[in-house]
PDB file of C-alpha atoms in Angstrom:
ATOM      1  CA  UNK S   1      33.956 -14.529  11.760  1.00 66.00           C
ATOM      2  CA  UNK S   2      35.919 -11.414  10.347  1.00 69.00           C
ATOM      3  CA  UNK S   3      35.421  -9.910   7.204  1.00 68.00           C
ATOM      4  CA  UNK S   4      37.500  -8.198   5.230  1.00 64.00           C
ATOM      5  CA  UNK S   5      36.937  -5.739   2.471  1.00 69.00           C
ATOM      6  CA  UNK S   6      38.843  -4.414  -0.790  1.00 71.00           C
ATOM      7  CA  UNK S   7      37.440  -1.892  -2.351  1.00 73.00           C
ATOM      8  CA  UNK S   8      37.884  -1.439  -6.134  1.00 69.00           C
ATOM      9  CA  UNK S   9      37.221   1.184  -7.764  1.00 69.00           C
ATOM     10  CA  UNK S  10      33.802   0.372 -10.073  1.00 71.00           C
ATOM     11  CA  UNK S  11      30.627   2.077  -9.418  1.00 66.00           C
ATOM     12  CA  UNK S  12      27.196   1.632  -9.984  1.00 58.00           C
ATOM     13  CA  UNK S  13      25.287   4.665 -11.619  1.00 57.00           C
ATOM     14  CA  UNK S  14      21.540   4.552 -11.718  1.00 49.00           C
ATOM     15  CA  UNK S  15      19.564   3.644 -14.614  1.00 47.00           C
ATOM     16  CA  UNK S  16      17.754   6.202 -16.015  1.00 50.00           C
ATOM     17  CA  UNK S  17      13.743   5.625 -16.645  1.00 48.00           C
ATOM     18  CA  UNK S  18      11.181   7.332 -18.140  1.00 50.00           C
ATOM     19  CA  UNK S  19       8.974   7.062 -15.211  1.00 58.00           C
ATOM     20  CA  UNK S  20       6.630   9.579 -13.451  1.00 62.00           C
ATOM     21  CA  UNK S  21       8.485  11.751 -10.910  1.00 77.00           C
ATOM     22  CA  UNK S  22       6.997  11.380  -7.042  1.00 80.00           C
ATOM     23  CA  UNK S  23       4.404  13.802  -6.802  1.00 83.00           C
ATOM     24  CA  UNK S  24       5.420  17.244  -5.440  1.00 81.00           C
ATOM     25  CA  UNK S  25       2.432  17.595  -3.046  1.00 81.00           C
ATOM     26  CA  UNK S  26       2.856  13.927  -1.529  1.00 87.00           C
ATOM     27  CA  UNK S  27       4.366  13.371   2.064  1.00 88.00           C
ATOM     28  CA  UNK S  28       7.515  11.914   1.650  1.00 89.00           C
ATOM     29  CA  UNK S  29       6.608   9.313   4.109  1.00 91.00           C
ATOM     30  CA  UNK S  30       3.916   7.655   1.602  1.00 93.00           C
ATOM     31  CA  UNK S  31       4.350   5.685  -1.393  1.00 91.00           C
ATOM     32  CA  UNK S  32       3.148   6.164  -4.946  1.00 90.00           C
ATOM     33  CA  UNK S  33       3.377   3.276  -7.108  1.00 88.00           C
ATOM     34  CA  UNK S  34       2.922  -0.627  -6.831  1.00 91.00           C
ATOM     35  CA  UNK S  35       0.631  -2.583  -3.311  1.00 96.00           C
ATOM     36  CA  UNK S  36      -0.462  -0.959  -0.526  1.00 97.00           C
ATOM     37  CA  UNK S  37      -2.587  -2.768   2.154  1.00 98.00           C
ATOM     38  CA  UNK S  38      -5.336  -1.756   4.017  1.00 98.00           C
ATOM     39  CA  UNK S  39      -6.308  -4.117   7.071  1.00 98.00           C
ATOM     40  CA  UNK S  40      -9.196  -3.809   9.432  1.00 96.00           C
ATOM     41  CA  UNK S  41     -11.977  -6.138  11.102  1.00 95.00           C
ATOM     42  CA  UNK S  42     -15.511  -4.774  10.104  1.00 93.00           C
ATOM     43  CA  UNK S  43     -16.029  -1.414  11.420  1.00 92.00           C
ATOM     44  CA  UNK S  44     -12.741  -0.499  12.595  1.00 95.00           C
ATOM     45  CA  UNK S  45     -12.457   2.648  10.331  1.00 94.00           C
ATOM     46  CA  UNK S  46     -10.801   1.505   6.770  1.00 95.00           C
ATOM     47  CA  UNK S  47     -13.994   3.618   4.596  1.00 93.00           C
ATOM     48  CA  UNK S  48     -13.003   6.758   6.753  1.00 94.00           C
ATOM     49  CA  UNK S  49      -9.489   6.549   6.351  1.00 95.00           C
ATOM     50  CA  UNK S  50      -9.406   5.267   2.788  1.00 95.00           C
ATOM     51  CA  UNK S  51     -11.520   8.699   2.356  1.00 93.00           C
ATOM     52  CA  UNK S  52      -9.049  10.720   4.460  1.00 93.00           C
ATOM     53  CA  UNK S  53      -5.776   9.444   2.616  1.00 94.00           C
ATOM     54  CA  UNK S  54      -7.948  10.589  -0.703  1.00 93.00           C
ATOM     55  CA  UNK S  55     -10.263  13.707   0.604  1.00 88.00           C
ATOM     56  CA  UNK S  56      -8.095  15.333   3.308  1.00 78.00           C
ATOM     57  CA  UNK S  57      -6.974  18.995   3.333  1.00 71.00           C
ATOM     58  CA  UNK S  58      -4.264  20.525   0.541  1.00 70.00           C
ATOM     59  CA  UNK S  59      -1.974  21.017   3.679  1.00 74.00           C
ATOM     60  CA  UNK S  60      -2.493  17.476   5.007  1.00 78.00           C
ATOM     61  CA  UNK S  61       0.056  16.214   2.047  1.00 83.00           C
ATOM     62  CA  UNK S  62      -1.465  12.588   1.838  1.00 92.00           C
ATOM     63  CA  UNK S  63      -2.906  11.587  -1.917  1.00 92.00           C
ATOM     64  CA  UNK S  64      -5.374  13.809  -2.448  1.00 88.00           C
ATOM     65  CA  UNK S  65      -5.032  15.861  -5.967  1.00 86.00           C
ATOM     66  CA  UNK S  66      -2.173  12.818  -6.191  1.00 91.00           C
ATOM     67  CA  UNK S  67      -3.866  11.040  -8.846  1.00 93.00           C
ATOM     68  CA  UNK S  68      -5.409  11.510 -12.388  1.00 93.00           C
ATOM     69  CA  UNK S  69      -7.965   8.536 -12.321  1.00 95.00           C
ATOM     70  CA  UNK S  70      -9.065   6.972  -9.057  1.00 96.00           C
ATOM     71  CA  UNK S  71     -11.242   3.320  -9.847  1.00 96.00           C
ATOM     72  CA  UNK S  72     -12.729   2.079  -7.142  1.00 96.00           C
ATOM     73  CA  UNK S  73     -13.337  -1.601  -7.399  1.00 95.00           C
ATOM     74  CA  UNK S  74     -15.869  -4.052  -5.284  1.00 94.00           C
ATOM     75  CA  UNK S  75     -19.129  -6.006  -4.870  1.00 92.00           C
ATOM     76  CA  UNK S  76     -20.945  -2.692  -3.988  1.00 84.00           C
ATOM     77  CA  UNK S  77     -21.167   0.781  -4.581  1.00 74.00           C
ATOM     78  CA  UNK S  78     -21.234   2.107  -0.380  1.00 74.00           C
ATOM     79  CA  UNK S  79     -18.593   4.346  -0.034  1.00 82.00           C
ATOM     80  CA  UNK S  80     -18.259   7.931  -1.363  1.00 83.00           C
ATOM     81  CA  UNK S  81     -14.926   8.731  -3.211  1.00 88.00           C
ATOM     82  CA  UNK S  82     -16.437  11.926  -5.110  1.00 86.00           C
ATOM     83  CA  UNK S  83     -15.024  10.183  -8.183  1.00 91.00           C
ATOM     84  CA  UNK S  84     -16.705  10.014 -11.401  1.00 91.00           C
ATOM     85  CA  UNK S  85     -19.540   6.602 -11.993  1.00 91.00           C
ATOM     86  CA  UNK S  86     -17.932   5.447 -15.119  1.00 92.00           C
ATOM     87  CA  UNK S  87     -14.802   4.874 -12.138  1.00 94.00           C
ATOM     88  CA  UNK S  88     -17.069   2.716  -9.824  1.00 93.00           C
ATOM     89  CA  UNK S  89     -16.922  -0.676 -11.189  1.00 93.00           C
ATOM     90  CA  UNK S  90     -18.773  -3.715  -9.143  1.00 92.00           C
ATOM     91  CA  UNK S  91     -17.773  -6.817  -9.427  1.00 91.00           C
ATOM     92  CA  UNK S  92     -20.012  -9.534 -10.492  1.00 86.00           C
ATOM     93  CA  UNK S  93     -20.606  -7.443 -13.254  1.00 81.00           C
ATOM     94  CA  UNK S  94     -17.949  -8.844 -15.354  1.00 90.00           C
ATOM     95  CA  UNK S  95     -14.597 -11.120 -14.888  1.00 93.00           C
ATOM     96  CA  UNK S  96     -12.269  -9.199 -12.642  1.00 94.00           C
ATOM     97  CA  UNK S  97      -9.337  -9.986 -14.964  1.00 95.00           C
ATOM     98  CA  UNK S  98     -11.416  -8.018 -17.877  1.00 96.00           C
ATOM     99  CA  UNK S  99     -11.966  -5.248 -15.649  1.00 95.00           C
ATOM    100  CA  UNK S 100      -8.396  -4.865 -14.564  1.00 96.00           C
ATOM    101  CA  UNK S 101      -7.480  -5.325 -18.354  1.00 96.00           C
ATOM    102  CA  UNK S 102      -9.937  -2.589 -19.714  1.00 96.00           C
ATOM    103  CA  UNK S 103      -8.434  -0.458 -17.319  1.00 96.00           C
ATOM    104  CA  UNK S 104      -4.743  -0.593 -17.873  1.00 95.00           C
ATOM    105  CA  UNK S 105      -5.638  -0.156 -21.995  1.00 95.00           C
ATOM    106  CA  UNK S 106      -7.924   3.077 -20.633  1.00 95.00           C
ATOM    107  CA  UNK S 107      -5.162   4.497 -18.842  1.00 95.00           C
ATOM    108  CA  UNK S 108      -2.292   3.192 -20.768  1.00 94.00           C
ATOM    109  CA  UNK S 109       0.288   5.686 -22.591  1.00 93.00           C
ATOM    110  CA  UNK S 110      -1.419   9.093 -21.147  1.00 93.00           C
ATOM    111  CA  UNK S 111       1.370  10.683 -19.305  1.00 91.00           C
ATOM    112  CA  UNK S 112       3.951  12.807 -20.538  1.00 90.00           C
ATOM    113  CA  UNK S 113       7.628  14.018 -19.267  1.00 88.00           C
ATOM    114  CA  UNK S 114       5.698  17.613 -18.547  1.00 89.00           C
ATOM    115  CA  UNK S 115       2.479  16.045 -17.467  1.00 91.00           C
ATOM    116  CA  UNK S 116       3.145  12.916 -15.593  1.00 91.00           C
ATOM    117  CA  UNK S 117      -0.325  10.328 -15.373  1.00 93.00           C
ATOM    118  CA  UNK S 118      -1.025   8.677 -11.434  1.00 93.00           C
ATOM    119  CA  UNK S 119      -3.389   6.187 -11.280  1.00 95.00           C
ATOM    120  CA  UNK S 120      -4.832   4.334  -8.537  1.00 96.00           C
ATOM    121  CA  UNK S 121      -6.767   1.663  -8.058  1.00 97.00           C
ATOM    122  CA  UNK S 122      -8.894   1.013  -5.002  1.00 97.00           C
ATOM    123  CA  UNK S 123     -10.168  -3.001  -4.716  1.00 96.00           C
ATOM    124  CA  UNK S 124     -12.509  -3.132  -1.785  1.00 95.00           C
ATOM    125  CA  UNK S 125     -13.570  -6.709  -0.495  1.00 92.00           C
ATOM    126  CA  UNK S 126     -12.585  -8.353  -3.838  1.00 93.00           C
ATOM    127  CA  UNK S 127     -10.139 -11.182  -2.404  1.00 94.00           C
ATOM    128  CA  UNK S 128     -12.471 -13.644  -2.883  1.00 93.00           C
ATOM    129  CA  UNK S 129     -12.678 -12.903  -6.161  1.00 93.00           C
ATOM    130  CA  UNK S 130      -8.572 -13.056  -6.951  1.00 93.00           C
ATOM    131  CA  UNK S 131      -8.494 -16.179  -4.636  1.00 92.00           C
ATOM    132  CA  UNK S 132     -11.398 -17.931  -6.764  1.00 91.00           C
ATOM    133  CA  UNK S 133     -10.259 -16.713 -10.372  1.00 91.00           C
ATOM    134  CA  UNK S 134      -6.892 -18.027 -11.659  1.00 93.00           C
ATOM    135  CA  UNK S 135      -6.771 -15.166 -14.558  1.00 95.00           C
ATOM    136  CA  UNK S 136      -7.733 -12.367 -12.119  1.00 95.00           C
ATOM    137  CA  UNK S 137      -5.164 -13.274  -9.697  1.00 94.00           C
ATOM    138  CA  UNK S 138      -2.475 -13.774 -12.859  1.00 95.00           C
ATOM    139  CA  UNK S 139      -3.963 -10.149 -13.944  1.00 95.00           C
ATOM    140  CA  UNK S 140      -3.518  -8.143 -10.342  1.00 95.00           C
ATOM    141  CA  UNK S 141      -0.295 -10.248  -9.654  1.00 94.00           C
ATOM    142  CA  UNK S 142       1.447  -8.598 -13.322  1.00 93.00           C
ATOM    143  CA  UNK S 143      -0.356  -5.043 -12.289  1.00 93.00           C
ATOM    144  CA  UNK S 144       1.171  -4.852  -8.418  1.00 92.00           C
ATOM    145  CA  UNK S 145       4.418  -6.192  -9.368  1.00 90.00           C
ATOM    146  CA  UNK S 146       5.090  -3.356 -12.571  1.00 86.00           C
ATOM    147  CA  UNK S 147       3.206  -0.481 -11.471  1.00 81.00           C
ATOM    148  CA  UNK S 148       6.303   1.509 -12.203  1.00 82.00           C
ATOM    149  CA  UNK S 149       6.094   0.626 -15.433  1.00 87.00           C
ATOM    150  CA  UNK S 150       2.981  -0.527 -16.525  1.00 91.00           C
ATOM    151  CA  UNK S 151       0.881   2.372 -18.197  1.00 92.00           C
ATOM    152  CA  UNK S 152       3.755   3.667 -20.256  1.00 91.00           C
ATOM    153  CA  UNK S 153       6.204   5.995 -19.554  1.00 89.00           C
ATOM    154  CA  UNK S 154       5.666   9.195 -17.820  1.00 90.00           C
ATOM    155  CA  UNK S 155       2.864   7.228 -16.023  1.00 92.00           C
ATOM    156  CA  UNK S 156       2.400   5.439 -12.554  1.00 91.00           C
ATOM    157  CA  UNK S 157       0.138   2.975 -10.669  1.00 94.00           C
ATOM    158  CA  UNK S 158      -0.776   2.387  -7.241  1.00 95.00           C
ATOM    159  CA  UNK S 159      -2.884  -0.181  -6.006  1.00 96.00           C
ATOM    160  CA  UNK S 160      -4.657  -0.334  -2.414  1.00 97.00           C
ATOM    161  CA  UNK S 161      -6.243  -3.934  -1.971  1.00 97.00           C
ATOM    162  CA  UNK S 162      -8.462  -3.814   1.265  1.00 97.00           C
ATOM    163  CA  UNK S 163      -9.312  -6.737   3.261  1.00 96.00           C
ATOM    164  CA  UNK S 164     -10.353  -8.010   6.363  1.00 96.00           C
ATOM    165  CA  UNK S 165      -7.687  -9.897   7.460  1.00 96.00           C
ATOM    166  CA  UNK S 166      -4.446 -10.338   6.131  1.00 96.00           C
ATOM    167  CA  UNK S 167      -4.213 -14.434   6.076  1.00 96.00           C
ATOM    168  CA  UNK S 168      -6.937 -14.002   3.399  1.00 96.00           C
ATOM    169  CA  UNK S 169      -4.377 -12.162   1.107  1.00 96.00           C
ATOM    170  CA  UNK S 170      -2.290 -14.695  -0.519  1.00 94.00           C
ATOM    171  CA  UNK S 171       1.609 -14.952   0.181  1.00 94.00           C
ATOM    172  CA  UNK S 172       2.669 -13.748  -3.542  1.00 92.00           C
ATOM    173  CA  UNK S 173       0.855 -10.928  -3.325  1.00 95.00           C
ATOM    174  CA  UNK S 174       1.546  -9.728   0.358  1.00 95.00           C
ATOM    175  CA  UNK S 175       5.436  -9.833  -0.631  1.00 94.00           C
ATOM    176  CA  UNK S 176       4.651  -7.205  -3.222  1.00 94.00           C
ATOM    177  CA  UNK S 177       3.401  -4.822  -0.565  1.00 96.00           C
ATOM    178  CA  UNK S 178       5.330  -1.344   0.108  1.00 95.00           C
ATOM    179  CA  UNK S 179       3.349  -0.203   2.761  1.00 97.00           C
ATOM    180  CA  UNK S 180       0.430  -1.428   5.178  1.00 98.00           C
ATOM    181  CA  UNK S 181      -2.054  -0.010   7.107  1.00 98.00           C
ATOM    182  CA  UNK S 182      -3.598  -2.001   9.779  1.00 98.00           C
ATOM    183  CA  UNK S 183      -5.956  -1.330  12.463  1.00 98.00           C
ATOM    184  CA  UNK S 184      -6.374  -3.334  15.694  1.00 97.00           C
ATOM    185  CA  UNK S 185      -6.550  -7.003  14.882  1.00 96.00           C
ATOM    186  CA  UNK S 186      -6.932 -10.732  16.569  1.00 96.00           C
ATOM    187  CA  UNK S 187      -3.613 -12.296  17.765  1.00 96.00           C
ATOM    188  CA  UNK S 188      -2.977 -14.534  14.697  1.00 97.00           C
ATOM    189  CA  UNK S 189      -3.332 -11.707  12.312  1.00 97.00           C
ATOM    190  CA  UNK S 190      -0.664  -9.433  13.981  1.00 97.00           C
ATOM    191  CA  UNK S 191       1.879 -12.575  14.118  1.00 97.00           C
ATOM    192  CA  UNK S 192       1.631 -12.486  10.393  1.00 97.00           C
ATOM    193  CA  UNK S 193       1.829  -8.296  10.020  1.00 97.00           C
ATOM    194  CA  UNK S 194       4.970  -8.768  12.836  1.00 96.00           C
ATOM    195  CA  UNK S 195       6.759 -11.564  10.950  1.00 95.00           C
ATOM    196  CA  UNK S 196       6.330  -9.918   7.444  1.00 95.00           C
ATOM    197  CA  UNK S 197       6.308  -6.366   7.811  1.00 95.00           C
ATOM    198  CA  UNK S 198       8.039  -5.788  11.232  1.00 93.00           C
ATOM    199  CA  UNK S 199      11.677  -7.279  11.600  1.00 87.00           C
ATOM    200  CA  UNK S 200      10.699  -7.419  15.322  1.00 92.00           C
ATOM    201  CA  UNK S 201      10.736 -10.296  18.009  1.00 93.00           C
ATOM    202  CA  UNK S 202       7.477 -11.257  19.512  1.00 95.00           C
ATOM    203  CA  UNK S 203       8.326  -8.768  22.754  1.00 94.00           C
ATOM    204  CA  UNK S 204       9.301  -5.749  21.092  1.00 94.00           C
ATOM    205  CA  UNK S 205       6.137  -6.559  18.368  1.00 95.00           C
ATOM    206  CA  UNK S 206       3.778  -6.969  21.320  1.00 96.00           C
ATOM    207  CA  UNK S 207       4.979  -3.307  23.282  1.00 95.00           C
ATOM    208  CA  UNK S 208       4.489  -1.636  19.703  1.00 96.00           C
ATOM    209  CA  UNK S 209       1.160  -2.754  19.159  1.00 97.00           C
ATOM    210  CA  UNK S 210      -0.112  -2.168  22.376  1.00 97.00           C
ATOM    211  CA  UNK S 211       1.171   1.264  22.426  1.00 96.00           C
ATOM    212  CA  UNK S 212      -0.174   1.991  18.772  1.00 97.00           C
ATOM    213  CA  UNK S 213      -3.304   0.334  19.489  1.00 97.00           C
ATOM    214  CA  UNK S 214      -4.170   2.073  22.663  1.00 96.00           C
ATOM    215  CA  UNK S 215      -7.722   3.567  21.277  1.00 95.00           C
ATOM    216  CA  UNK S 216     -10.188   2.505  19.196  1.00 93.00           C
ATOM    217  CA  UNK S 217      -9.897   3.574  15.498  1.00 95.00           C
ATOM    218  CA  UNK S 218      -5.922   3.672  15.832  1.00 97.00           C
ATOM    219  CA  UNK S 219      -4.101   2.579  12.721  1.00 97.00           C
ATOM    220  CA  UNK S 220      -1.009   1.286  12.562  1.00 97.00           C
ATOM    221  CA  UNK S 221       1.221   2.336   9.676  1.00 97.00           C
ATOM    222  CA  UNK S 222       4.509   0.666   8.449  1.00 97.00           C
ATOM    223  CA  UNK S 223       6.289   2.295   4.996  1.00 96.00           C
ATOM    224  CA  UNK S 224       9.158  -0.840   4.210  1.00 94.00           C
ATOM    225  CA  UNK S 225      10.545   1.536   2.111  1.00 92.00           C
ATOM    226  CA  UNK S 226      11.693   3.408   5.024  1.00 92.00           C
ATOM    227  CA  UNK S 227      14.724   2.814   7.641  1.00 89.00           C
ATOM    228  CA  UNK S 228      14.037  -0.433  10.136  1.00 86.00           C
ATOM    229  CA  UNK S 229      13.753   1.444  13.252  1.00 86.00           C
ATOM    230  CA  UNK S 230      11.580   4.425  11.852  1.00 89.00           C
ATOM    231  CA  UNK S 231       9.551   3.195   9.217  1.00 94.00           C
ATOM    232  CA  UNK S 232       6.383   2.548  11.746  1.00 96.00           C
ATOM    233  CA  UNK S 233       3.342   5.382  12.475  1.00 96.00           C
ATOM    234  CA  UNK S 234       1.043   5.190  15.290  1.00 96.00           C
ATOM    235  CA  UNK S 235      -1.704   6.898  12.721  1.00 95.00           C
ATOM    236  CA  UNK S 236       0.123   9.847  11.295  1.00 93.00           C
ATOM    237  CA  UNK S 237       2.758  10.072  13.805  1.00 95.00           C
ATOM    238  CA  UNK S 238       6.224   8.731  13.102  1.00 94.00           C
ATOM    239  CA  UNK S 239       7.312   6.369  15.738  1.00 95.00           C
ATOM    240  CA  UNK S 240      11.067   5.971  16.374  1.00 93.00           C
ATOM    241  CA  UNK S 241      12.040   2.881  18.119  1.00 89.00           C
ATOM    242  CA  UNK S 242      15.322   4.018  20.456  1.00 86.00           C
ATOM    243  CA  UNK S 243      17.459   1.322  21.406  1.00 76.00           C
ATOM    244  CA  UNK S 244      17.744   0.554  25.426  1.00 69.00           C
ATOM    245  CA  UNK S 245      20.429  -0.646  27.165  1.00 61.00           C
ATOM    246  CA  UNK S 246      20.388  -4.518  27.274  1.00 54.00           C
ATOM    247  CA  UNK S 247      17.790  -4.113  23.643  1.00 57.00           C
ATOM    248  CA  UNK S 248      19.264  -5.964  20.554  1.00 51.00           C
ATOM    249  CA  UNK S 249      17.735  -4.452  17.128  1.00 43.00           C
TER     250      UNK S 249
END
């Protein structure tokens, strides 16, 4: 097939919205608004590095001093955030569509064009809960899909849903993600993160995880924001995948 072109001479000039900025002290490799997933078996080191994406050094450039409110979100209180009580909400407690609702009235309208307003909310072990609940699931669905625009203008929200495994996570919300992190997982689980999140054959997806995965507590990091070829992190080290003679990309 050959395709020609004709160019004309229209263009296309971005809309302007009155959004928060990206914050000035975040990597530019990380995301600030809308899903983020965070994947790991039990033990495999989620709690530490949901605490070092949130409590690591000024010069580390991840999200801590990122956000305004932090709400942390799940059947029990076990982790330490250093965030205020009134932020760490268990479920059971009340519907998780209330919560989410109270929340996003809380937070609603604070930021301004001088003073921008992050939020972020952390939901730890609470799929069953959106995969049991029609009006939570309606709730979290509208929040990950507008966090852009959600609060108000001048204000942003980013959500990190955590979960075991990623099959658990239903379809409509795993196509809202931005970015994923995943530590080492069962075979079925990385066919899923490969044919969602990768763009990779089975051979290519099988050499990167095996070289990411090399050591226990290794995370695997994809940003689909980010070019095809460069938008995956063996934990906080960009990965470039070079094309080899004979390789097809």
């Amino acid at each position: 097939m050959k395709i020609l072109e004709k160019e004309s001479n229209i263009k296309i000039n971005g809309a302007k919205m009155s959004t928060a900025g990206r914050p000035e002290n975040l990597s530019k490799f990380l995301n600030y608004v809308n899903l983020t997933l965070i994947l790991g078996l039990p033990a495999s080191g989620k709690s530490s590095l949901i605490r070092q994406l949130l409590m690591g050094t000024r010069d580390n450039n991840l999200y801590n001093n990122v956000f305004h409110s932090v709400y942390y979100i799940s059947p029990s209180d076990t982790m330490d955030l250093n965030i205020p009580e009134d932020k760490k909400i268990k479920l059971y407690e009340e519907p998780l569509e209330d919560i989410l609702e109270n929340i996003m009235e809380n937070e609603s309208d604070i930021g301004t064009e001088d003073e921008p307003h992050h939020v972020l909310l952390i939901m730890d072990d609470a799929i069953n809960f959106l995969n049991t609940r029609k009006d939570a699931l309606r709730t979290f669905r509208k929040i990950v899909m507008n966090g852009r625009h959600i609060l108000g203008k001048h204000s942003s929200l980013q959500t990190w849903l955590v979960s075991q495994k990623i099959k658990s996570i239903p379809n409509t919300l795993r196509s809202q993600a931005n970015q994923i992190f995943t530590f080492d997982t069962t075979k079925a689980e990385k066919e899923v993160i490969r044919d969602e999140f990768t763009g990779l054959d089975k051979k290519e997806a099988k050499e990167l995880f095996k070289y990411i995965f090399d050591k226990k507590h290794n995370f695997m990091f994809i940003n689909l924001h980010l070019p095809l070829q460069s938008r995956y992190f063996k934990n906080f080290n960009r990965l470039m995948l070079v094309e080899e003679e004979g390789d097809e990309f």
